[in-house]
Amino acid sequence: MELRRFKDILGVKSNEGTLLAFHGRNLEVAEISNDAWAALSPIELTSSQIPRRTLDNSEPQITLQNWEEEINPNARTNKIDTHVRFLTLNVTQICNLHCNYCAAGGDGTFGDAVAKISIEKTLPQIQFFLNRLPSQLGFNISFLGGEPLLYPEAIELIAKYISEHAPQRRVNYNIITNGTLLTEKNVELLARIGATITISLDGPPEINDQMRPTKNGSSSTALVVQGLERLLARKSEFSHIMIHGVFDHNNIALLKAYEFYSQFNVDSYDFSFSISENDLNASQEFMRQLSLVAAQAFEKGGESALRKIRAFEQHFQSLDSQTRTENYCGAGKSFLMIDARNQISTCPWDVNLKNEQVGQGIELNQKSLEAYQKPLIDLNNCNNCWARFLCGGGCMAAHKHGSGYKNIKNTQFCERTRYLVALALVYYQKCRAAS
Ligand code: SF4
Ligand code: SF4
């Protein structure tokens, strides 16, 4: 792929030679001529600088300039709702696996092993957030850990509490699990609450068993596959089932993972680059492999197969609805994290970091939260980036791992994000041109 730019217009030449342009504010995609392409200035994926170009008043440049200045009345900005509607709960801070790249202190504990939350402290916290939420707004609880299915009783008690104390409230339950404890009993519980389920799986057994080993050396993948089969036998009872792989320099085989995932009739797949990985070669291979995955998906099943991959689905949705995203996530705005000691932070990566705590129990520190209230594209100084309204300023945890600071961008993250956006634009144009 080759990229060019004129102010907020990005030009993309695909590997097949198709030329397209993307209006970064209006979220419009169009095919362009060779002359228009020539009027754009070359840029690198790593840069968000707007190239300087002297206007020569040629026809293609005037056309570009006019398009750039246009305001699309249909494009709207998704203003984030600052009511806390998304809570993630660590119902336990222990794990039965020992994943190589574990985000939770290397062993699921965040350096503070807690086998079970004190439910008598967690329920009032949930009530506190429910009380602050206007009745028409839905509420979302994600169960995380450690491995949340080591303490399924907490999930059951929380769902029961909400159904008794807020029976009118729309509530979505999500669970992010390593998938090794999806017993009949746990599947029954998750079906009863109509959960959205994200299963961590990094590829076929020869890879996943290395990346996500059990403590006794048996295959974690075999357990995940059994669990997936149990879930898929009752698929209609769940809101959504997704397989999520995390990749770093020890495992960058996205295509192999995709081929393995494809045998399971789940709703979507997600491919993430490990937040704690800063290896440039791995980052570049991640992009290359993702383009292979996209090509294979598109060849096998066109737009619908491509859109089973979460990132493509998100970008296609934003482009179809012409909805600008100003916030990569709702951290500190609509989203908060409660750890197993009932401490509140804005991000799962901040658990147990005292200086990142924004509350405890039912006390919220509004002053600390104020720092999060501006749109992330402003906080992270993204206003020159052509991809800002599809990216939304990026993940603060990824930025921090790359630059040392939440609001100073991680250049590798930006490069991968822009690559993925440009790739999505190429496929978007292909799909819409065909329809
Ligand atoms: S974080 Fe996202 S929006 Fe900000 S500069 Fe990087 S790619 Fe662009
Ligand atoms: S900053 Fe990143 S890891 Fe933290 S909540 Fe947002 S998206 Fe998730």
Short mmCIF file of C-alpha atoms and ligand atoms in Angstrom, two decimals:
data_model
loop_
_atom_site.label_atom_id
_atom_site.label_comp_id
_atom_site.label_asym_id
_atom_site.label_seq_id
_atom_site.Cartn_x
_atom_site.Cartn_y
_atom_site.Cartn_z
CA MET A 1 0.00 0.00 0.00
CA GLU A 2 1.15 3.52 -0.78
CA LEU A 3 -0.25 6.56 1.03
CA ARG A 4 -0.58 10.21 0.02
CA ARG A 5 -2.27 13.15 1.66
CA PHE A 6 -3.77 16.58 1.14
CA LYS A 7 -4.86 18.13 4.45
CA ASP A 8 -7.64 15.81 5.73
CA ILE A 9 -7.80 13.78 2.53
CA LEU A 10 -5.86 10.55 2.47
CA GLY A 11 -5.01 8.85 -0.82
CA VAL A 12 -4.39 5.10 -0.87
CA LYS A 13 -2.93 3.04 -3.69
CA SER A 14 -3.72 -0.59 -2.93
CA ASN A 15 -1.29 -3.41 -3.70
CA GLU A 16 -3.47 -4.15 -6.73
CA GLY A 17 -3.04 -0.54 -7.96
CA THR A 18 -6.56 0.76 -7.17
CA LEU A 19 -6.60 4.43 -6.21
CA LEU A 20 -8.96 5.75 -3.57
CA ALA A 21 -9.33 8.74 -1.32
CA PHE A 22 -10.73 9.05 2.16
CA HIS A 23 -12.07 12.27 3.62
CA GLY A 24 -10.95 12.03 7.25
CA ARG A 25 -13.59 14.36 8.74
CA ASN A 26 -16.53 13.49 6.52
CA LEU A 27 -15.78 9.75 6.55
CA GLU A 28 -16.31 9.48 2.81
CA VAL A 29 -14.47 7.06 0.54
CA ALA A 30 -14.23 7.52 -3.22
CA GLU A 31 -12.29 6.19 -6.17
CA ILE A 32 -9.93 8.81 -7.62
CA SER A 33 -8.19 9.39 -10.93
CA ASN A 34 -4.45 9.25 -11.64
CA ASP A 35 -4.45 13.06 -11.85
CA ALA A 36 -6.00 13.44 -8.43
CA TRP A 37 -3.49 10.91 -7.05
CA ALA A 38 -0.66 12.97 -8.52
CA ALA A 39 -1.96 16.05 -6.73
CA LEU A 40 -1.50 14.36 -3.32
CA SER A 41 1.81 14.36 -1.40
CA PRO A 42 3.52 11.13 -0.30
CA ILE A 43 3.39 10.35 3.44
CA GLU A 44 4.67 7.64 5.77
CA LEU A 45 2.45 5.51 7.98
CA THR A 46 4.47 6.60 11.01
CA SER A 47 3.80 10.30 10.50
CA SER A 48 0.77 12.40 11.33
CA GLN A 49 2.28 15.59 9.92
CA ILE A 50 0.23 17.31 7.24
CA PRO A 51 2.55 17.63 4.23
CA ARG A 52 3.16 21.16 2.98
CA ARG A 53 2.36 21.59 -0.67
CA THR A 54 2.24 24.76 -2.69
CA LEU A 55 -1.10 25.07 -4.41
CA ASP A 56 -0.62 25.30 -8.19
CA ASN A 57 -4.31 25.85 -8.99
CA SER A 58 -4.37 22.83 -11.27
CA GLU A 59 -7.83 21.34 -11.77
CA PRO A 60 -7.21 18.20 -9.67
CA GLN A 61 -5.88 20.31 -6.81
CA ILE A 62 -8.86 22.65 -6.91
CA THR A 63 -11.20 19.64 -6.90
CA LEU A 64 -9.35 18.18 -3.91
CA GLN A 65 -9.37 21.52 -2.12
CA ASN A 66 -13.13 21.90 -2.66
CA TRP A 67 -13.81 18.39 -1.43
CA GLU A 68 -11.57 18.94 1.58
CA GLU A 69 -13.51 22.04 2.60
CA GLU A 70 -16.92 20.40 2.22
CA ILE A 71 -18.95 19.68 5.32
CA ASN A 72 -20.94 16.47 5.14
CA PRO A 73 -24.21 17.14 7.00
CA ASN A 74 -24.76 13.39 7.44
CA ALA A 75 -21.48 12.80 9.28
CA ARG A 76 -21.90 13.04 13.03
CA THR A 77 -19.67 12.70 16.03
CA ASN A 78 -20.34 10.05 18.59
CA LYS A 79 -20.13 12.15 21.75
CA ILE A 80 -19.30 9.92 24.64
CA ASP A 81 -21.83 9.64 27.39
CA THR A 82 -20.14 10.42 30.69
CA HIS A 83 -22.46 8.28 32.76
CA VAL A 84 -20.58 5.20 33.88
CA ARG A 85 -22.37 2.51 31.91
CA PHE A 86 -19.52 0.04 31.54
CA LEU A 87 -17.99 -1.60 34.59
CA THR A 88 -15.33 -4.27 34.51
CA LEU A 89 -15.04 -6.37 37.65
CA ASN A 90 -12.14 -8.57 38.66
CA VAL A 91 -14.18 -11.22 40.45
CA THR A 92 -10.95 -12.97 41.28
CA GLN A 93 -7.26 -12.18 40.92
CA ILE A 94 -5.86 -15.66 40.46
CA CYS A 95 -5.59 -17.80 37.34
CA ASN A 96 -5.32 -21.47 36.40
CA LEU A 97 -3.03 -20.69 33.42
CA HIS A 98 0.34 -19.01 33.24
CA CYS A 99 0.25 -17.06 29.96
CA ASN A 100 3.58 -15.75 28.65
CA TYR A 101 2.41 -12.18 28.20
CA CYS A 102 -0.14 -12.02 31.03
CA ALA A 103 -1.37 -8.46 31.49
CA ALA A 104 -2.26 -9.12 35.11
CA GLY A 105 1.17 -9.13 36.70
CA GLY A 106 2.30 -12.29 34.86
CA ASP A 107 0.08 -14.66 36.85
CA GLY A 108 -3.39 -13.13 36.97
CA THR A 109 -2.84 -11.55 40.37
CA PHE A 110 -1.64 -8.01 39.55
CA GLY A 111 0.86 -8.70 42.34
CA ASP A 112 -1.97 -9.15 44.84
CA ALA A 113 -3.60 -12.57 44.74
CA VAL A 114 -7.26 -12.44 45.74
CA ALA A 115 -9.13 -15.70 45.24
CA LYS A 116 -12.58 -14.20 45.66
CA ILE A 117 -13.97 -10.68 45.77
CA SER A 118 -15.86 -9.73 48.91
CA ILE A 119 -19.27 -9.78 47.33
CA GLU A 120 -20.75 -7.83 50.25
CA LYS A 121 -18.53 -4.91 49.21
CA THR A 122 -19.06 -5.29 45.46
CA LEU A 123 -22.88 -5.30 45.48
CA PRO A 124 -23.13 -1.81 47.05
CA GLN A 125 -20.66 -0.59 44.43
CA ILE A 126 -22.89 -1.89 41.67
CA GLN A 127 -25.91 -0.30 43.32
CA PHE A 128 -23.98 2.99 43.56
CA PHE A 129 -23.37 3.06 39.79
CA LEU A 130 -26.91 1.91 38.98
CA ASN A 131 -28.34 4.72 41.14
CA ARG A 132 -26.39 7.32 39.16
CA LEU A 133 -27.54 6.05 35.78
CA PRO A 134 -30.66 7.48 34.10
CA SER A 135 -33.26 4.73 33.84
CA GLN A 136 -33.34 4.68 30.03
CA LEU A 137 -29.63 3.84 29.77
CA GLY A 138 -28.41 0.27 29.60
CA PHE A 139 -25.73 -1.04 31.93
CA ASN A 140 -22.83 -3.33 31.00
CA ILE A 141 -20.81 -5.50 33.32
CA SER A 142 -17.70 -7.34 32.19
CA PHE A 143 -16.27 -10.09 34.33
CA LEU A 144 -12.52 -10.29 34.24
CA GLY A 145 -9.74 -11.57 36.44
CA GLY A 146 -7.47 -13.51 36.77
CA GLU A 147 -9.78 -16.12 35.37
CA PRO A 148 -13.37 -15.14 36.26
CA LEU A 149 -14.70 -18.69 35.97
CA LEU A 150 -12.62 -19.64 39.01
CA TYR A 151 -15.35 -17.80 40.95
CA PRO A 152 -18.58 -18.28 38.96
CA GLU A 153 -20.63 -17.89 42.16
CA ALA A 154 -19.78 -14.17 42.08
CA ILE A 155 -21.21 -13.87 38.57
CA GLU A 156 -24.37 -15.63 39.67
CA LEU A 157 -24.78 -13.47 42.80
CA ILE A 158 -24.22 -10.21 40.90
CA ALA A 159 -26.70 -11.13 38.15
CA LYS A 160 -29.25 -12.19 40.78
CA TYR A 161 -28.76 -8.97 42.73
CA ILE A 162 -29.31 -6.83 39.64
CA SER A 163 -32.37 -8.76 38.51
CA GLU A 164 -33.89 -8.27 41.99
CA HIS A 165 -32.83 -4.66 42.58
CA ALA A 166 -33.05 -3.21 39.06
CA PRO A 167 -35.49 -5.50 37.25
CA GLN A 168 -36.36 -2.87 34.61
CA ARG A 169 -32.77 -2.10 33.68
CA ARG A 170 -31.31 -3.36 30.42
CA VAL A 171 -28.10 -5.11 31.45
CA ASN A 172 -25.52 -6.82 29.26
CA TYR A 173 -23.10 -9.24 30.82
CA ASN A 174 -19.71 -9.92 29.24
CA ILE A 175 -17.09 -12.38 30.28
CA ILE A 176 -13.49 -12.47 29.16
CA THR A 177 -12.26 -15.96 29.87
CA ASN A 178 -9.35 -18.22 29.00
CA GLY A 179 -12.01 -20.78 28.04
CA THR A 180 -10.58 -23.69 30.02
CA LEU A 181 -13.35 -23.78 32.63
CA LEU A 182 -16.41 -23.82 30.39
CA THR A 183 -17.97 -26.78 32.18
CA GLU A 184 -21.64 -27.69 31.65
CA LYS A 185 -22.46 -25.84 34.86
CA ASN A 186 -20.61 -22.66 33.90
CA VAL A 187 -22.05 -22.72 30.37
CA GLU A 188 -25.52 -23.04 31.89
CA LEU A 189 -24.88 -19.99 34.08
CA LEU A 190 -23.60 -17.91 31.14
CA ALA A 191 -26.56 -18.98 29.00
CA ARG A 192 -28.98 -17.96 31.75
CA ILE A 193 -27.62 -14.41 31.75
CA GLY A 194 -27.34 -14.31 27.92
CA ALA A 195 -23.68 -13.38 28.17
CA THR A 196 -21.35 -12.03 25.53
CA ILE A 197 -18.34 -14.31 25.71
CA THR A 198 -14.77 -13.53 24.69
CA ILE A 199 -12.46 -16.52 24.67
CA SER A 200 -8.72 -16.02 24.63
CA LEU A 201 -7.05 -18.36 22.17
CA ASP A 202 -3.78 -17.57 20.43
CA GLY A 203 -3.82 -20.17 17.67
CA PRO A 204 -3.65 -23.92 17.08
CA PRO A 205 -2.57 -26.22 19.96
CA GLU A 206 1.13 -26.26 19.06
CA ILE A 207 1.16 -22.47 19.53
CA ASN A 208 -1.57 -21.79 22.07
CA ASP A 209 -0.29 -24.44 24.50
CA GLN A 210 3.09 -22.69 24.51
CA MET A 211 1.64 -19.20 24.87
CA ARG A 212 -1.05 -20.14 27.37
CA PRO A 213 0.32 -23.11 29.34
CA THR A 214 -1.54 -24.86 32.13
CA LYS A 215 0.26 -25.26 35.42
CA ASN A 216 0.41 -29.08 35.10
CA GLY A 217 1.65 -29.09 31.50
CA SER A 218 -1.56 -30.49 29.94
CA SER A 219 -3.03 -28.84 26.84
CA SER A 220 -5.02 -25.68 27.54
CA THR A 221 -6.22 -25.73 23.92
CA ALA A 222 -7.94 -29.10 24.34
CA LEU A 223 -9.95 -27.63 27.24
CA VAL A 224 -10.80 -24.50 25.24
CA VAL A 225 -11.98 -26.55 22.27
CA GLN A 226 -14.25 -28.63 24.54
CA GLY A 227 -15.63 -25.44 26.05
CA LEU A 228 -16.20 -23.85 22.65
CA GLU A 229 -18.11 -26.93 21.53
CA ARG A 230 -20.32 -26.68 24.61
CA LEU A 231 -20.99 -23.01 23.93
CA LEU A 232 -21.66 -23.48 20.24
CA ALA A 233 -24.14 -26.27 20.95
CA ARG A 234 -26.27 -23.55 22.64
CA LYS A 235 -25.15 -20.61 20.53
CA SER A 236 -28.54 -18.91 20.29
CA GLU A 237 -28.62 -18.46 24.08
CA PHE A 238 -25.60 -16.13 24.08
CA SER A 239 -25.46 -12.52 22.91
CA HIS A 240 -22.18 -12.96 21.08
CA ILE A 241 -19.22 -15.34 21.07
CA MET A 242 -15.80 -14.06 20.06
CA ILE A 243 -12.37 -15.65 19.86
CA HIS A 244 -9.57 -13.25 20.76
CA GLY A 245 -5.90 -13.84 20.03
CA VAL A 246 -3.00 -11.80 21.41
CA PHE A 247 0.23 -11.70 19.40
CA ASP A 248 3.80 -10.67 20.14
CA HIS A 249 7.30 -11.61 18.99
CA ASN A 250 6.87 -15.13 20.42
CA ASN A 251 3.78 -15.73 18.32
CA ILE A 252 3.03 -13.66 15.29
CA ALA A 253 1.26 -16.38 13.29
CA LEU A 254 -2.06 -14.60 12.77
CA LEU A 255 -2.87 -16.47 9.58
CA LYS A 256 -2.39 -19.87 11.24
CA ALA A 257 -4.55 -18.66 14.12
CA TYR A 258 -7.26 -17.49 11.72
CA GLU A 259 -7.25 -20.84 9.93
CA PHE A 260 -7.63 -22.59 13.28
CA TYR A 261 -10.38 -20.22 14.49
CA SER A 262 -12.33 -20.67 11.26
CA GLN A 263 -13.44 -24.18 12.21
CA PHE A 264 -15.55 -22.70 15.04
CA ASN A 265 -18.82 -21.05 14.10
CA VAL A 266 -18.38 -18.10 16.47
CA ASP A 267 -19.65 -14.58 15.78
CA SER A 268 -16.32 -12.81 15.50
CA TYR A 269 -12.55 -12.98 15.81
CA ASP A 270 -10.25 -10.35 17.24
CA PHE A 271 -6.51 -10.04 16.68
CA SER A 272 -4.59 -7.85 19.16
CA PHE A 273 -0.96 -6.94 19.33
CA SER A 274 0.22 -7.41 22.91
CA ILE A 275 0.12 -4.07 24.74
CA SER A 276 3.42 -4.81 26.46
CA GLU A 277 5.27 -5.64 23.23
CA ASN A 278 7.54 -2.98 21.71
CA ASP A 279 9.40 -5.13 19.14
CA LEU A 280 9.29 -3.25 15.83
CA ASN A 281 9.82 -6.37 13.69
CA ALA A 282 6.94 -8.12 15.43
CA SER A 283 4.76 -5.03 14.95
CA GLN A 284 5.51 -4.97 11.22
CA GLU A 285 4.94 -8.69 10.86
CA PHE A 286 1.63 -8.26 12.69
CA MET A 287 0.52 -5.82 9.97
CA ARG A 288 1.70 -8.12 7.18
CA GLN A 289 -0.07 -11.12 8.67
CA LEU A 290 -3.25 -9.14 9.24
CA SER A 291 -3.34 -8.26 5.56
CA LEU A 292 -2.99 -11.99 4.76
CA VAL A 293 -5.86 -12.78 7.12
CA ALA A 294 -8.02 -10.10 5.49
CA ALA A 295 -7.21 -11.40 2.01
CA GLN A 296 -8.07 -14.95 2.99
CA ALA A 297 -11.30 -13.92 4.73
CA PHE A 298 -12.39 -11.81 1.77
CA GLU A 299 -11.59 -14.52 -0.73
CA LYS A 300 -13.51 -17.12 1.27
CA GLY A 301 -16.59 -15.14 2.17
CA GLY A 302 -16.43 -11.55 0.90
CA GLU A 303 -17.65 -8.72 3.10
CA SER A 304 -19.43 -10.87 5.68
CA ALA A 305 -16.33 -13.00 6.34
CA LEU A 306 -14.15 -9.91 6.54
CA ARG A 307 -16.56 -8.28 8.96
CA LYS A 308 -16.31 -11.25 11.30
CA ILE A 309 -12.93 -9.73 12.14
CA ARG A 310 -13.67 -7.14 14.80
CA ALA A 311 -11.48 -4.29 13.57
CA PHE A 312 -12.93 -4.45 10.05
CA GLU A 313 -16.45 -4.60 11.43
CA GLN A 314 -15.82 -1.50 13.55
CA HIS A 315 -14.38 0.52 10.67
CA PHE A 316 -17.06 -0.61 8.20
CA GLN A 317 -19.76 0.37 10.72
CA SER A 318 -18.23 3.82 11.26
CA LEU A 319 -17.93 4.39 7.51
CA ASP A 320 -21.44 3.15 6.70
CA SER A 321 -22.98 5.27 9.42
CA GLN A 322 -20.50 8.14 8.93
CA THR A 323 -19.98 8.28 12.66
CA ARG A 324 -16.83 9.94 13.94
CA THR A 325 -15.21 8.38 17.00
CA GLU A 326 -13.41 10.75 19.35
CA ASN A 327 -12.66 8.17 22.02
CA TYR A 328 -10.91 4.89 21.46
CA CYS A 329 -12.45 3.74 24.74
CA GLY A 330 -14.52 5.23 27.52
CA ALA A 331 -11.80 4.97 30.22
CA GLY A 332 -12.63 7.43 32.98
CA LYS A 333 -15.77 8.61 31.17
CA SER A 334 -18.31 5.86 30.56
CA PHE A 335 -16.04 3.04 31.72
CA LEU A 336 -14.47 2.15 35.08
CA MET A 337 -12.61 -0.84 36.44
CA ILE A 338 -13.18 -2.39 39.87
CA ASP A 339 -10.48 -4.73 41.12
CA ALA A 340 -10.82 -7.59 43.58
CA ARG A 341 -10.14 -5.23 46.51
CA ASN A 342 -12.92 -2.88 45.37
CA GLN A 343 -10.44 -0.22 44.27
CA ILE A 344 -11.58 1.76 41.25
CA SER A 345 -9.39 2.72 38.32
CA THR A 346 -10.03 3.76 34.73
CA CYS A 347 -8.38 0.84 32.95
CA PRO A 348 -7.74 -2.88 33.60
CA TRP A 349 -4.02 -2.17 33.19
CA ASP A 350 -4.01 0.21 36.14
CA VAL A 351 -5.15 -2.29 38.75
CA ASN A 352 -3.06 -1.96 41.91
CA LEU A 353 -1.30 1.20 40.74
CA LYS A 354 -2.02 3.45 43.69
CA ASN A 355 -1.42 6.69 41.78
CA GLU A 356 -3.96 5.61 39.12
CA GLN A 357 -6.77 4.91 41.57
CA VAL A 358 -9.86 7.08 41.07
CA GLY A 359 -11.96 5.63 43.84
CA GLN A 360 -12.54 2.99 46.47
CA GLY A 361 -15.80 1.29 47.42
CA ILE A 362 -18.54 3.84 46.77
CA GLU A 363 -16.24 6.88 46.86
CA LEU A 364 -15.23 8.36 43.52
CA ASN A 365 -12.51 10.96 43.27
CA GLN A 366 -14.07 13.46 40.86
CA LYS A 367 -10.90 15.53 40.73
CA SER A 368 -8.86 12.58 39.41
CA LEU A 369 -11.62 11.78 36.91
CA GLU A 370 -11.61 15.32 35.54
CA ALA A 371 -8.32 14.58 33.79
CA TYR A 372 -10.12 12.03 31.58
CA GLN A 373 -13.09 14.07 30.45
CA LYS A 374 -11.81 15.65 27.23
CA PRO A 375 -12.06 13.57 24.03
CA LEU A 376 -9.08 11.25 23.71
CA ILE A 377 -8.16 12.67 20.30
CA ASP A 378 -7.56 15.99 22.12
CA LEU A 379 -5.92 14.54 25.22
CA ASN A 380 -3.56 12.53 23.03
CA ASN A 381 -2.91 15.36 20.60
CA CYS A 382 -4.19 13.51 17.55
CA ASN A 383 -5.72 16.41 15.67
CA ASN A 384 -3.34 16.21 12.71
CA CYS A 385 -3.79 12.48 12.18
CA TRP A 386 -5.87 11.53 9.12
CA ALA A 387 -7.14 8.40 10.94
CA ARG A 388 -8.26 10.17 14.13
CA PHE A 389 -12.01 9.81 13.64
CA LEU A 390 -11.77 6.08 13.02
CA CYS A 391 -9.15 5.48 15.73
CA GLY A 392 -10.33 7.83 18.46
CA GLY A 393 -6.94 8.66 19.95
CA GLY A 394 -5.76 5.15 20.70
CA CYS A 395 -5.41 3.02 23.80
CA MET A 396 -3.80 4.89 26.69
CA ALA A 397 -2.36 1.66 28.09
CA ALA A 398 -0.62 0.94 24.76
CA HIS A 399 0.64 4.52 24.62
CA LYS A 400 2.02 4.23 28.14
CA HIS A 401 3.86 1.01 27.34
CA GLY A 402 5.45 2.61 24.30
CA SER A 403 6.18 6.15 25.51
CA GLY A 404 6.00 5.94 29.29
CA TYR A 405 2.95 8.24 29.37
CA LYS A 406 -0.74 7.61 28.80
CA ASN A 407 -1.23 10.69 26.66
CA ILE A 408 1.98 10.54 24.66
CA LYS A 409 1.44 8.36 21.65
CA ASN A 410 3.12 5.04 21.03
CA THR A 411 4.39 5.40 17.45
CA GLN A 412 4.21 1.66 16.78
CA PHE A 413 0.60 1.61 17.91
CA CYS A 414 -0.17 4.53 15.57
CA GLU A 415 1.59 2.85 12.66
CA ARG A 416 -0.38 -0.38 13.14
CA THR A 417 -3.64 1.50 13.59
CA ARG A 418 -3.18 3.60 10.46
CA TYR A 419 -2.16 0.53 8.48
CA LEU A 420 -5.30 -1.29 9.58
CA VAL A 421 -7.50 1.72 8.80
CA ALA A 422 -5.95 2.08 5.33
CA LEU A 423 -6.43 -1.65 4.72
CA ALA A 424 -10.06 -1.40 5.85
CA LEU A 425 -10.54 1.53 3.44
CA VAL A 426 -9.24 -0.55 0.53
CA TYR A 427 -11.69 -3.37 1.31
CA TYR A 428 -14.50 -0.93 2.02
CA GLN A 429 -14.09 0.64 -1.39
CA LYS A 430 -13.95 -2.82 -2.97
CA CYS A 431 -17.16 -3.91 -1.21
CA ARG A 432 -19.11 -0.73 -1.90
CA ALA A 433 -17.98 -0.58 -5.53
CA ALA A 434 -19.29 -4.13 -5.99
CA SER A 435 -22.68 -3.42 -4.39
S1 SF4 B 1 -3.54 7.33 18.47
FE1 SF4 B 1 -4.83 6.98 16.68
S2 SF4 B 1 -5.72 8.98 16.18
FE2 SF4 B 1 -3.95 9.34 17.55
S3 SF4 B 1 -2.25 9.74 16.16
FE3 SF4 B 1 -2.24 7.53 16.68
S4 SF4 B 1 -3.42 6.55 15.02
FE4 SF4 B 1 -3.86 8.73 14.96
S1 SF4 B 2 -6.87 2.51 27.79
FE1 SF4 B 2 -6.71 0.70 26.48
S2 SF4 B 2 -6.65 -1.08 27.89
FE2 SF4 B 2 -7.37 0.73 29.06
S3 SF4 B 2 -9.62 0.63 28.96
FE3 SF4 B 2 -8.94 1.91 27.25
S4 SF4 B 2 -8.70 0.51 25.50
FE4 SF4 B 2 -8.80 -0.74 27.38
#
